[in-house]
Amino acid sequence: MAAGAVGGPVLNLPSVPVGNAACAICGDRATGKHYGAASCDGCKGFFRRSVRKNHQYTCRLMRKCQIDKDKRNQCRYCRLRKCFRAGMKKEAVQNERDRINNRPPSNENQTENSGPSMEDLLMAARHIGMLELVNPKEDVDPSTKRIAGLNDVCDSMKEQLLILIEWAKCIKEFDTLPLDDKVALLRAHAGEHLLLGLARRSQIHKLTDVLLLGNDCIIMRNYPEGSNQQDLDISKVGVRVMDELVEPLKKIKIDDTEFACLKAIVFFDPNAKGLSNSETIRTLRKNIQIKLENYISDYRCHLTGHFGDILLLLPALQSISWQMIEQIQFVKLFGMAHIDNLLQEIFFGTTSEVNDTITSIPISNTAPGSYMSSNESPTSPLTPANTGNLSPQTDQMPVMILRDLAPNQDFRFFKQEPSIEPETSF
């Protein structure tokens, strides 16, 4: 459906309350009379964006699709046609734009052509999916998997950090940043990204009381009797991931697009320590957030409070990340497992080749970054008030990360725009 050039008289049809009327397009509760028809916020936003962006849609089912509260997102062609038949006027959208022409641009207008698109983020997510050892489309039988030991967990973390770097390189906005800023963003919330991938992988495979690592090993809620203390420590973090991340992801039914946006919101943290221009990163994150809001408004508005539910994952995500990094430091301190140089660079700002002394982990709100509104971090025996000479060398540039961040043309083909079939307009 093409919302083409606007012609005819310009109408002034402001939104007006309509009591408890139903949306004339999908039957959901109407929030007012928008653009000439009683409609819900979802259909209002869908119509506005379709007209403003001159979208063209096609119908695959004879243009007879049912448009109701549950199926309104299945065919945009029939939904837009029903908007017009219900009385919505494209002239009203144009008139609304004319009235605000002299005002500062709205958030929606600012984000239309700025920051990574939803398609970019989805393609980046699909790219790292192809790098995963575990096929997301295959059923997983936990009884056939090896229970992860400490070295298995560390090996999986290294692999996932390398995949995180490749994911970031697929986003052109990241690729154009100075090297120092790239490293700052990668360090800021690497732990959270490892946990997000772990939780999402386990959610997709519909696992219960089991977490699936990227190297095809598993972490169990209940380890066999007689397990060593190391396995039990792994299980403590694992149980929190199951209860505070996997289960909420299942409950809110987060989809691929929303998860891709959540991952980007976590990554582009303007408070990351060491950024040369935090305002650029703040704008990127805000643009992604608004695009996620618009997506939910268009396609998931039947899930009340869905956007808030997604953001409420962040405090638990960071808290578990702090606990995980504390355990990594404990393992490194007592030589309980091999901690790869990449893990040391990301989490401690050092490598075994450069600094083999004890390092404290920056888990405060000032370093490397934080979602928490509180000015206090959880007290921990591993983060003394005065660390003296034990502070990590966070200002030195890690050699390994710089090598991994070098331009890699092998992945640029993932930035191609998908082919679009010829569209049919009304």
GROMACS .gro file of C-alpha atoms in nm, residues 4-375:
model
  372
    4GLY     CA    1   0.177   0.863  -0.198
    5ALA     CA    2   0.187   1.236  -0.250
    6VAL     CA    3  -0.057   1.420  -0.035
    7GLY     CA    4  -0.318   1.618  -0.219
    8GLY     CA    5  -0.654   1.784  -0.166
    9PRO     CA    6  -0.755   2.008   0.121
   10VAL     CA    7  -0.552   1.992   0.438
   11LEU     CA    8  -0.769   1.876   0.726
   12ASN     CA    9  -0.721   1.943   1.092
   13LEU     CA   10  -0.827   1.628   1.275
   14PRO     CA   11  -0.681   1.630   1.625
   15SER     CA   12  -0.698   1.326   1.849
   16VAL     CA   13  -1.009   1.338   2.065
   17PRO     CA   14  -1.126   1.102   2.341
   18VAL     CA   15  -1.389   0.847   2.246
   19GLY     CA   16  -1.481   0.695   2.580
   20ASN     CA   17  -1.470   0.315   2.580
   21ALA     CA   18  -1.498   0.273   2.204
   22ALA     CA   19  -1.315  -0.003   2.022
   23CYS     CA   20  -1.046   0.058   1.763
   24ALA     CA   21  -1.211   0.067   1.420
   25ILE     CA   22  -0.915  -0.118   1.271
   26CYS     CA   23  -0.828  -0.402   1.509
   27GLY     CA   24  -1.097  -0.394   1.776
   28ASP     CA   25  -0.859  -0.319   2.063
   29ARG     CA   26  -0.948  -0.042   2.309
   30ALA     CA   27  -0.941   0.294   2.131
   31THR     CA   28  -0.743   0.572   2.296
   32GLY     CA   29  -0.903   0.848   2.093
   33LYS     CA   30  -1.003   0.961   1.747
   34HIS     CA   31  -0.679   0.972   1.553
   35TYR     CA   32  -0.654   1.105   1.196
   36GLY     CA   33  -1.029   1.073   1.156
   37ALA     CA   34  -1.104   0.731   1.308
   38ALA     CA   35  -1.134   0.586   1.656
   39SER     CA   36  -0.819   0.380   1.700
   40CYS     CA   37  -0.572   0.237   1.946
   41ASP     CA   38  -0.220   0.376   1.983
   42GLY     CA   39  -0.076   0.085   1.789
   43CYS     CA   40  -0.286   0.145   1.477
   44LYS     CA   41  -0.240   0.521   1.513
   45GLY     CA   42   0.138   0.486   1.511
   46PHE     CA   43   0.129   0.232   1.229
   47PHE     CA   44  -0.078   0.463   1.009
   48ARG     CA   45   0.137   0.767   1.087
   49ARG     CA   46   0.463   0.591   1.003
   50SER     CA   47   0.319   0.432   0.690
   51VAL     CA   48   0.211   0.770   0.554
   52ARG     CA   49   0.516   0.969   0.659
   53LYS     CA   50   0.762   0.716   0.521
   54ASN     CA   51   0.554   0.643   0.211
   55HIS     CA   52   0.574   0.270   0.285
   56GLN     CA   53   0.469   0.017   0.025
   57TYR     CA   54   0.326  -0.314   0.140
   58THR     CA   55   0.211  -0.630  -0.033
   59CYS     CA   56  -0.043  -0.893   0.066
   60ARG     CA   57   0.033  -1.260   0.015
   61LEU     CA   58  -0.323  -1.383   0.078
   62MET     CA   59  -0.560  -1.230  -0.180
   63ARG     CA   60  -0.595  -0.904   0.021
   64LYS     CA   61  -0.852  -1.065   0.248
   65CYS     CA   62  -0.654  -1.093   0.571
   66GLN     CA   63  -0.837  -1.072   0.901
   67ILE     CA   64  -0.725  -0.769   1.101
   68ASP     CA   65  -0.799  -0.796   1.471
   69LYS     CA   66  -0.616  -0.747   1.799
   70ASP     CA   67  -0.430  -1.077   1.769
   71LYS     CA   68  -0.358  -1.077   1.395
   72ARG     CA   69  -0.312  -0.710   1.310
   73ASN     CA   70   0.063  -0.751   1.262
   74GLN     CA   71   0.041  -1.037   1.013
   75CYS     CA   72  -0.039  -0.826   0.705
   76ARG     CA   73   0.051  -0.459   0.691
   77TYR     CA   74  -0.112  -0.418   0.349
   78CYS     CA   75  -0.456  -0.518   0.475
   79ARG     CA   76  -0.407  -0.328   0.800
   80LEU     CA   77  -0.330  -0.003   0.619
   81ARG     CA   78  -0.620  -0.055   0.380
   82LYS     CA   79  -0.851  -0.103   0.678
   83CYS     CA   80  -0.714   0.219   0.831
   84PHE     CA   81  -0.827   0.409   0.521
   85ARG     CA   82  -1.163   0.233   0.511
   86ALA     CA   83  -1.218   0.320   0.877
   87GLY     CA   84  -1.185   0.687   0.787
   88MET     CA   85  -0.821   0.772   0.855
   89LYS     CA   86  -0.694   1.057   0.639
   90LYS     CA   87  -0.338   1.084   0.516
   91GLU     CA   88  -0.396   1.459   0.488
   92ALA     CA   89  -0.436   1.468   0.867
   93VAL     CA   90  -0.089   1.320   0.907
   94GLN     CA   91   0.054   1.583   0.674
   95ASN     CA   92  -0.136   1.855   0.857
   96GLU     CA   93   0.005   1.734   1.187
   97ARG     CA   94   0.355   1.756   1.045
   98ASP     CA   95   0.289   2.107   0.914
   99ARG     CA   96   0.174   2.223   1.258
  100ILE     CA   97   0.492   2.107   1.427
  101ASN     CA   98   0.725   2.207   1.146
  102ASN     CA   99   0.867   2.498   1.344
  103ARG     CA  100   0.915   2.296   1.662
  104PRO     CA  101   1.224   2.090   1.750
  105PRO     CA  102   1.214   1.756   1.565
  106SER     CA  103   1.032   1.479   1.745
  107ASN     CA  104   1.218   1.173   1.872
  108GLU     CA  105   1.063   0.966   1.598
  109ASN     CA  106   1.178   1.198   1.320
  110GLN     CA  107   1.527   1.215   1.467
  111THR     CA  108   1.562   0.839   1.465
  112GLU     CA  109   1.422   0.761   1.121
  113ASN     CA  110   1.759   0.793   0.950
  114SER     CA  111   2.005   0.787   1.239
  115GLY     CA  112   2.173   0.510   1.431
  116PRO     CA  113   2.167   0.141   1.341
  117SER     CA  114   1.843   0.022   1.186
  118MET     CA  115   1.648  -0.273   1.322
  119GLU     CA  116   1.757  -0.467   1.014
  120ASP     CA  117   2.124  -0.391   1.087
  121LEU     CA  118   2.092  -0.519   1.443
  122LEU     CA  119   1.907  -0.831   1.333
  123MET     CA  120   2.166  -0.909   1.068
  124ALA     CA  121   2.446  -0.866   1.322
  125ALA     CA  122   2.264  -1.108   1.554
  126ARG     CA  123   2.218  -1.360   1.273
  127HIS     CA  124   2.585  -1.331   1.189
  128ILE     CA  125   2.698  -1.428   1.537
  129GLY     CA  126   2.437  -1.704   1.531
  130MET     CA  127   2.628  -1.858   1.241
  131LEU     CA  128   2.948  -1.847   1.447
  132GLU     CA  129   2.789  -2.042   1.732
  133LEU     CA  130   2.876  -2.407   1.773
  134VAL     CA  131   2.522  -2.482   1.888
  135ASN     CA  132   2.257  -2.483   1.614
  136PRO     CA  133   1.955  -2.287   1.744
  137LYS     CA  134   1.722  -2.490   1.520
  138GLU     CA  135   1.823  -2.829   1.658
  139ASP     CA  136   1.666  -2.990   1.962
  140VAL     CA  137   1.896  -3.020   2.261
  141ASP     CA  138   1.897  -3.326   2.486
  142PRO     CA  139   2.080  -3.228   2.807
  143SER     CA  140   2.143  -3.593   2.890
  144THR     CA  141   2.379  -3.616   2.592
  145LYS     CA  142   2.582  -3.309   2.692
  146ARG     CA  143   2.893  -3.291   2.906
  147ILE     CA  144   2.860  -3.110   3.237
  148ALA     CA  145   3.083  -2.803   3.225
  149GLY     CA  146   3.385  -2.782   3.449
  150LEU     CA  147   3.569  -2.464   3.534
  151ASN     CA  148   3.799  -2.484   3.231
  152ASP     CA  149   3.499  -2.547   3.004
  153VAL     CA  150   3.333  -2.231   3.134
  154CYS     CA  151   3.649  -2.025   3.080
  155ASP     CA  152   3.695  -2.164   2.728
  156SER     CA  153   3.334  -2.084   2.643
  157MET     CA  154   3.372  -1.731   2.776
  158LYS     CA  155   3.673  -1.672   2.553
  159GLU     CA  156   3.482  -1.796   2.248
  160GLN     CA  157   3.185  -1.577   2.329
  161LEU     CA  158   3.406  -1.269   2.374
  162LEU     CA  159   3.550  -1.324   2.027
  163ILE     CA  160   3.196  -1.355   1.893
  164LEU     CA  161   3.102  -1.033   2.075
  165ILE     CA  162   3.384  -0.853   1.892
  166GLU     CA  163   3.259  -0.984   1.557
  167TRP     CA  164   2.904  -0.876   1.644
  168ALA     CA  165   3.022  -0.525   1.724
  169LYS     CA  166   3.218  -0.503   1.398
  170CYS     CA  167   2.896  -0.574   1.206
  171ILE     CA  168   2.748  -0.245   1.332
  172LYS     CA  169   2.881   0.040   1.118
  173GLU     CA  170   2.831   0.297   1.394
  174PHE     CA  171   3.076   0.100   1.607
  175ASP     CA  172   3.316   0.047   1.319
  176THR     CA  173   3.360   0.424   1.272
  177LEU     CA  174   3.449   0.496   1.636
  178PRO     CA  175   3.806   0.565   1.752
  179LEU     CA  176   3.992   0.255   1.869
  180ASP     CA  177   3.997   0.375   2.230
  181ASP     CA  178   3.618   0.408   2.228
  182LYS     CA  179   3.577   0.062   2.076
  183VAL     CA  180   3.783  -0.091   2.353
  184ALA     CA  181   3.596   0.110   2.617
  185LEU     CA  182   3.259  -0.019   2.495
  186LEU     CA  183   3.378  -0.378   2.472
  187ARG     CA  184   3.514  -0.368   2.826
  188ALA     CA  185   3.220  -0.188   2.982
  189HIS     CA  186   2.961  -0.467   2.970
  190ALA     CA  187   3.132  -0.775   2.827
  191GLY     CA  188   3.009  -0.978   3.123
  192GLU     CA  189   2.650  -0.878   3.059
  193HIS     CA  190   2.679  -0.984   2.696
  194LEU     CA  191   2.812  -1.326   2.792
  195LEU     CA  192   2.514  -1.371   3.023
  196LEU     CA  193   2.264  -1.245   2.765
  197GLY     CA  194   2.391  -1.496   2.511
  198LEU     CA  195   2.379  -1.776   2.766
  199ALA     CA  196   2.025  -1.690   2.874
  200ARG     CA  197   1.896  -1.645   2.518
  201ARG     CA  198   2.051  -1.973   2.402
  202SER     CA  199   1.887  -2.158   2.689
  203GLN     CA  200   1.554  -1.983   2.629
  204ILE     CA  201   1.548  -2.066   2.258
  205HIS     CA  202   1.608  -2.434   2.328
  206LYS     CA  203   1.335  -2.431   2.597
  207LEU     CA  204   1.564  -2.582   2.859
  208THR     CA  205   1.456  -2.623   3.220
  209ASP     CA  206   1.705  -2.619   3.507
  210VAL     CA  207   1.990  -2.634   3.255
  211LEU     CA  208   2.203  -2.370   3.081
  212LEU     CA  209   2.364  -2.442   2.744
  213LEU     CA  210   2.710  -2.294   2.692
  214GLY     CA  211   2.835  -2.189   2.351
  215ASN     CA  212   3.079  -2.482   2.345
  216ASP     CA  213   2.792  -2.731   2.384
  217CYS     CA  214   2.853  -2.804   2.752
  218ILE     CA  215   2.583  -2.757   3.015
  219ILE     CA  216   2.551  -2.601   3.359
  220MET     CA  217   2.296  -2.772   3.583
  221ARG     CA  218   2.080  -2.631   3.858
  222ASN     CA  219   2.144  -2.935   4.077
  223TYR     CA  220   2.489  -3.086   4.049
  224PRO     CA  221   2.534  -3.455   4.143
  225GLU     CA  222   2.606  -3.534   4.506
  226GLY     CA  223   2.977  -3.525   4.577
  227SER     CA  224   3.055  -3.253   4.322
  228ASN     CA  225   3.358  -3.040   4.399
  229GLN     CA  226   3.334  -2.683   4.526
  230GLN     CA  227   3.428  -2.538   4.187
  231ASP     CA  228   3.123  -2.697   4.024
  232LEU     CA  229   2.900  -2.573   4.304
  233ASP     CA  230   3.035  -2.218   4.259
  234ILE     CA  231   2.955  -2.239   3.888
  235SER     CA  232   2.605  -2.355   3.976
  236LYS     CA  233   2.547  -2.053   4.204
  237VAL     CA  234   2.582  -1.811   3.914
  238GLY     CA  235   2.398  -2.052   3.685
  239VAL     CA  236   2.094  -2.068   3.913
  240ARG     CA  237   2.071  -1.688   3.914
  241VAL     CA  238   2.087  -1.684   3.534
  242MET     CA  239   1.806  -1.941   3.518
  243ASP     CA  240   1.582  -1.765   3.768
  244GLU     CA  241   1.653  -1.397   3.694
  245LEU     CA  242   1.719  -1.401   3.319
  246VAL     CA  243   1.601  -1.716   3.141
  247GLU     CA  244   1.263  -1.736   3.312
  248PRO     CA  245   1.182  -1.365   3.262
  249LEU     CA  246   1.284  -1.394   2.895
  250LYS     CA  247   1.041  -1.682   2.857
  251LYS     CA  248   0.767  -1.500   3.047
  252ILE     CA  249   0.780  -1.179   2.842
  253LYS     CA  250   0.823  -1.377   2.517
  254ILE     CA  251   1.103  -1.156   2.389
  255ASP     CA  252   1.151  -1.195   2.013
  256ASP     CA  253   1.462  -1.172   1.795
  257THR     CA  254   1.417  -0.803   1.713
  258GLU     CA  255   1.366  -0.702   2.075
  259PHE     CA  256   1.662  -0.909   2.189
  260ALA     CA  257   1.884  -0.754   1.921
  261CYS     CA  258   1.783  -0.406   2.042
  262LEU     CA  259   1.835  -0.500   2.407
  263LYS     CA  260   2.184  -0.621   2.327
  264ALA     CA  261   2.265  -0.292   2.153
  265ILE     CA  262   2.118  -0.084   2.438
  266VAL     CA  263   2.344  -0.268   2.682
  267PHE     CA  264   2.646  -0.225   2.455
  268PHE     CA  265   2.623   0.145   2.370
  269ASP     CA  266   2.667   0.277   2.723
  270PRO     CA  267   2.756   0.650   2.735
  271ASN     CA  268   2.891   0.600   3.088
  272ALA     CA  269   3.156   0.350   2.978
  273LYS     CA  270   3.491   0.450   3.123
  274GLY     CA  271   3.739   0.588   2.870
  275LEU     CA  272   3.500   0.721   2.604
  276SER     CA  273   3.625   1.028   2.418
  277ASN     CA  274   3.274   1.140   2.320
  278SER     CA  275   3.001   1.001   2.543
  279GLU     CA  276   2.736   1.219   2.377
  280THR     CA  277   2.770   1.028   2.050
  281ILE     CA  278   2.712   0.700   2.232
  282ARG     CA  279   2.424   0.849   2.431
  283THR     CA  280   2.253   0.952   2.106
  284LEU     CA  281   2.306   0.606   1.957
  285ARG     CA  282   2.152   0.436   2.259
  286LYS     CA  283   1.856   0.676   2.265
  287ASN     CA  284   1.789   0.615   1.895
  288ILE     CA  285   1.790   0.239   1.947
  289GLN     CA  286   1.562   0.272   2.247
  290ILE     CA  287   1.309   0.480   2.053
  291LYS     CA  288   1.314   0.236   1.761
  292LEU     CA  289   1.245  -0.044   2.005
  293GLU     CA  290   0.954   0.152   2.152
  294ASN     CA  291   0.812   0.210   1.803
  295TYR     CA  292   0.851  -0.158   1.716
  296ILE     CA  293   0.666  -0.265   2.029
  297SER     CA  294   0.395  -0.007   1.961
  298ASP     CA  295   0.344  -0.146   1.611
  299TYR     CA  296   0.384  -0.518   1.664
  300ARG     CA  297   0.364  -0.605   2.034
  301CYS     CA  298   0.131  -0.348   2.184
  302HIS     CA  299  -0.104  -0.624   2.302
  303LEU     CA  300   0.163  -0.708   2.563
  304THR     CA  301   0.093  -0.448   2.830
  305GLY     CA  302   0.406  -0.295   2.979
  306HIS     CA  303   0.629  -0.495   2.746
  307PHE     CA  304   0.892  -0.225   2.694
  308GLY     CA  305   0.928  -0.180   3.069
  309ASP     CA  306   0.954  -0.557   3.120
  310ILE     CA  307   1.250  -0.568   2.883
  311LEU     CA  308   1.433  -0.285   3.058
  312LEU     CA  309   1.367  -0.442   3.398
  313LEU     CA  310   1.605  -0.721   3.298
  314LEU     CA  311   1.900  -0.484   3.320
  315PRO     CA  312   1.951  -0.457   3.700
  316ALA     CA  313   1.958  -0.836   3.742
  317LEU     CA  314   2.182  -0.867   3.438
  318GLN     CA  315   2.443  -0.636   3.584
  319SER     CA  316   2.423  -0.782   3.933
  320ILE     CA  317   2.488  -1.134   3.803
  321SER     CA  318   2.771  -1.003   3.587
  322TRP     CA  319   2.940  -0.855   3.894
  323GLN     CA  320   2.913  -1.190   4.073
  324MET     CA  321   3.050  -1.376   3.772
  325ILE     CA  322   3.352  -1.145   3.737
  326GLU     CA  323   3.427  -1.179   4.108
  327GLN     CA  324   3.443  -1.554   4.061
  328ILE     CA  325   3.674  -1.515   3.761
  329GLN     CA  326   3.906  -1.304   3.972
  330PHE     CA  327   3.898  -1.563   4.250
  331VAL     CA  328   3.986  -1.836   3.999
  332LYS     CA  329   4.274  -1.627   3.864
  333LEU     CA  330   4.401  -1.542   4.210
  334PHE     CA  331   4.431  -1.903   4.320
  335GLY     CA  332   4.527  -2.050   3.983
  336MET     CA  333   4.224  -2.278   3.976
  337ALA     CA  334   4.195  -2.264   3.596
  338HIS     CA  335   4.365  -2.104   3.300
  339ILE     CA  336   4.233  -1.753   3.238
  340ASP     CA  337   4.298  -1.661   2.877
  341ASN     CA  338   4.469  -1.331   2.796
  342LEU     CA  339   4.156  -1.202   2.623
  343LEU     CA  340   3.949  -1.252   2.940
  344GLN     CA  341   4.215  -1.076   3.145
  345GLU     CA  342   4.229  -0.783   2.904
  346ILE     CA  343   3.852  -0.743   2.895
  347PHE     CA  344   3.776  -0.790   3.264
  348PHE     CA  345   4.096  -0.675   3.436
  349GLY     CA  346   4.276  -0.455   3.181
  350THR     CA  347   4.586  -0.676   3.204
  351THR     CA  348   4.732  -0.996   3.062
  352SER     CA  349   4.945  -1.260   3.227
  353GLU     CA  350   5.227  -1.149   3.001
  354VAL     CA  351   5.204  -0.785   3.113
  355ASN     CA  352   5.089  -0.802   3.473
  356ASP     CA  353   5.069  -1.122   3.672
  357THR     CA  354   4.978  -0.958   4.002
  358ILE     CA  355   4.641  -0.953   4.173
  359THR     CA  356   4.401  -0.706   4.016
  360SER     CA  357   4.082  -0.562   4.154
  361ILE     CA  358   3.770  -0.570   3.943
  362PRO     CA  359   3.607  -0.239   3.851
  363ILE     CA  360   3.251  -0.308   3.961
  364SER     CA  361   3.150   0.041   4.072
  365ASN     CA  362   2.913   0.271   3.889
  366THR     CA  363   3.206   0.475   3.764
  367ALA     CA  364   3.392   0.193   3.597
  368PRO     CA  365   3.338   0.067   3.350
  369GLY     CA  366   2.966   0.146   3.319
  370SER     CA  367   2.639   0.095   3.501
  371TYR     CA  368   2.264   0.073   3.465
  372MET     CA  369   2.199   0.123   3.833
  373SER     CA  370   2.057   0.451   3.954
  374SER     CA  371   2.215   0.411   4.297
  375ASN     CA  372   2.553   0.567   4.365
   0.00000   0.00000   0.00000
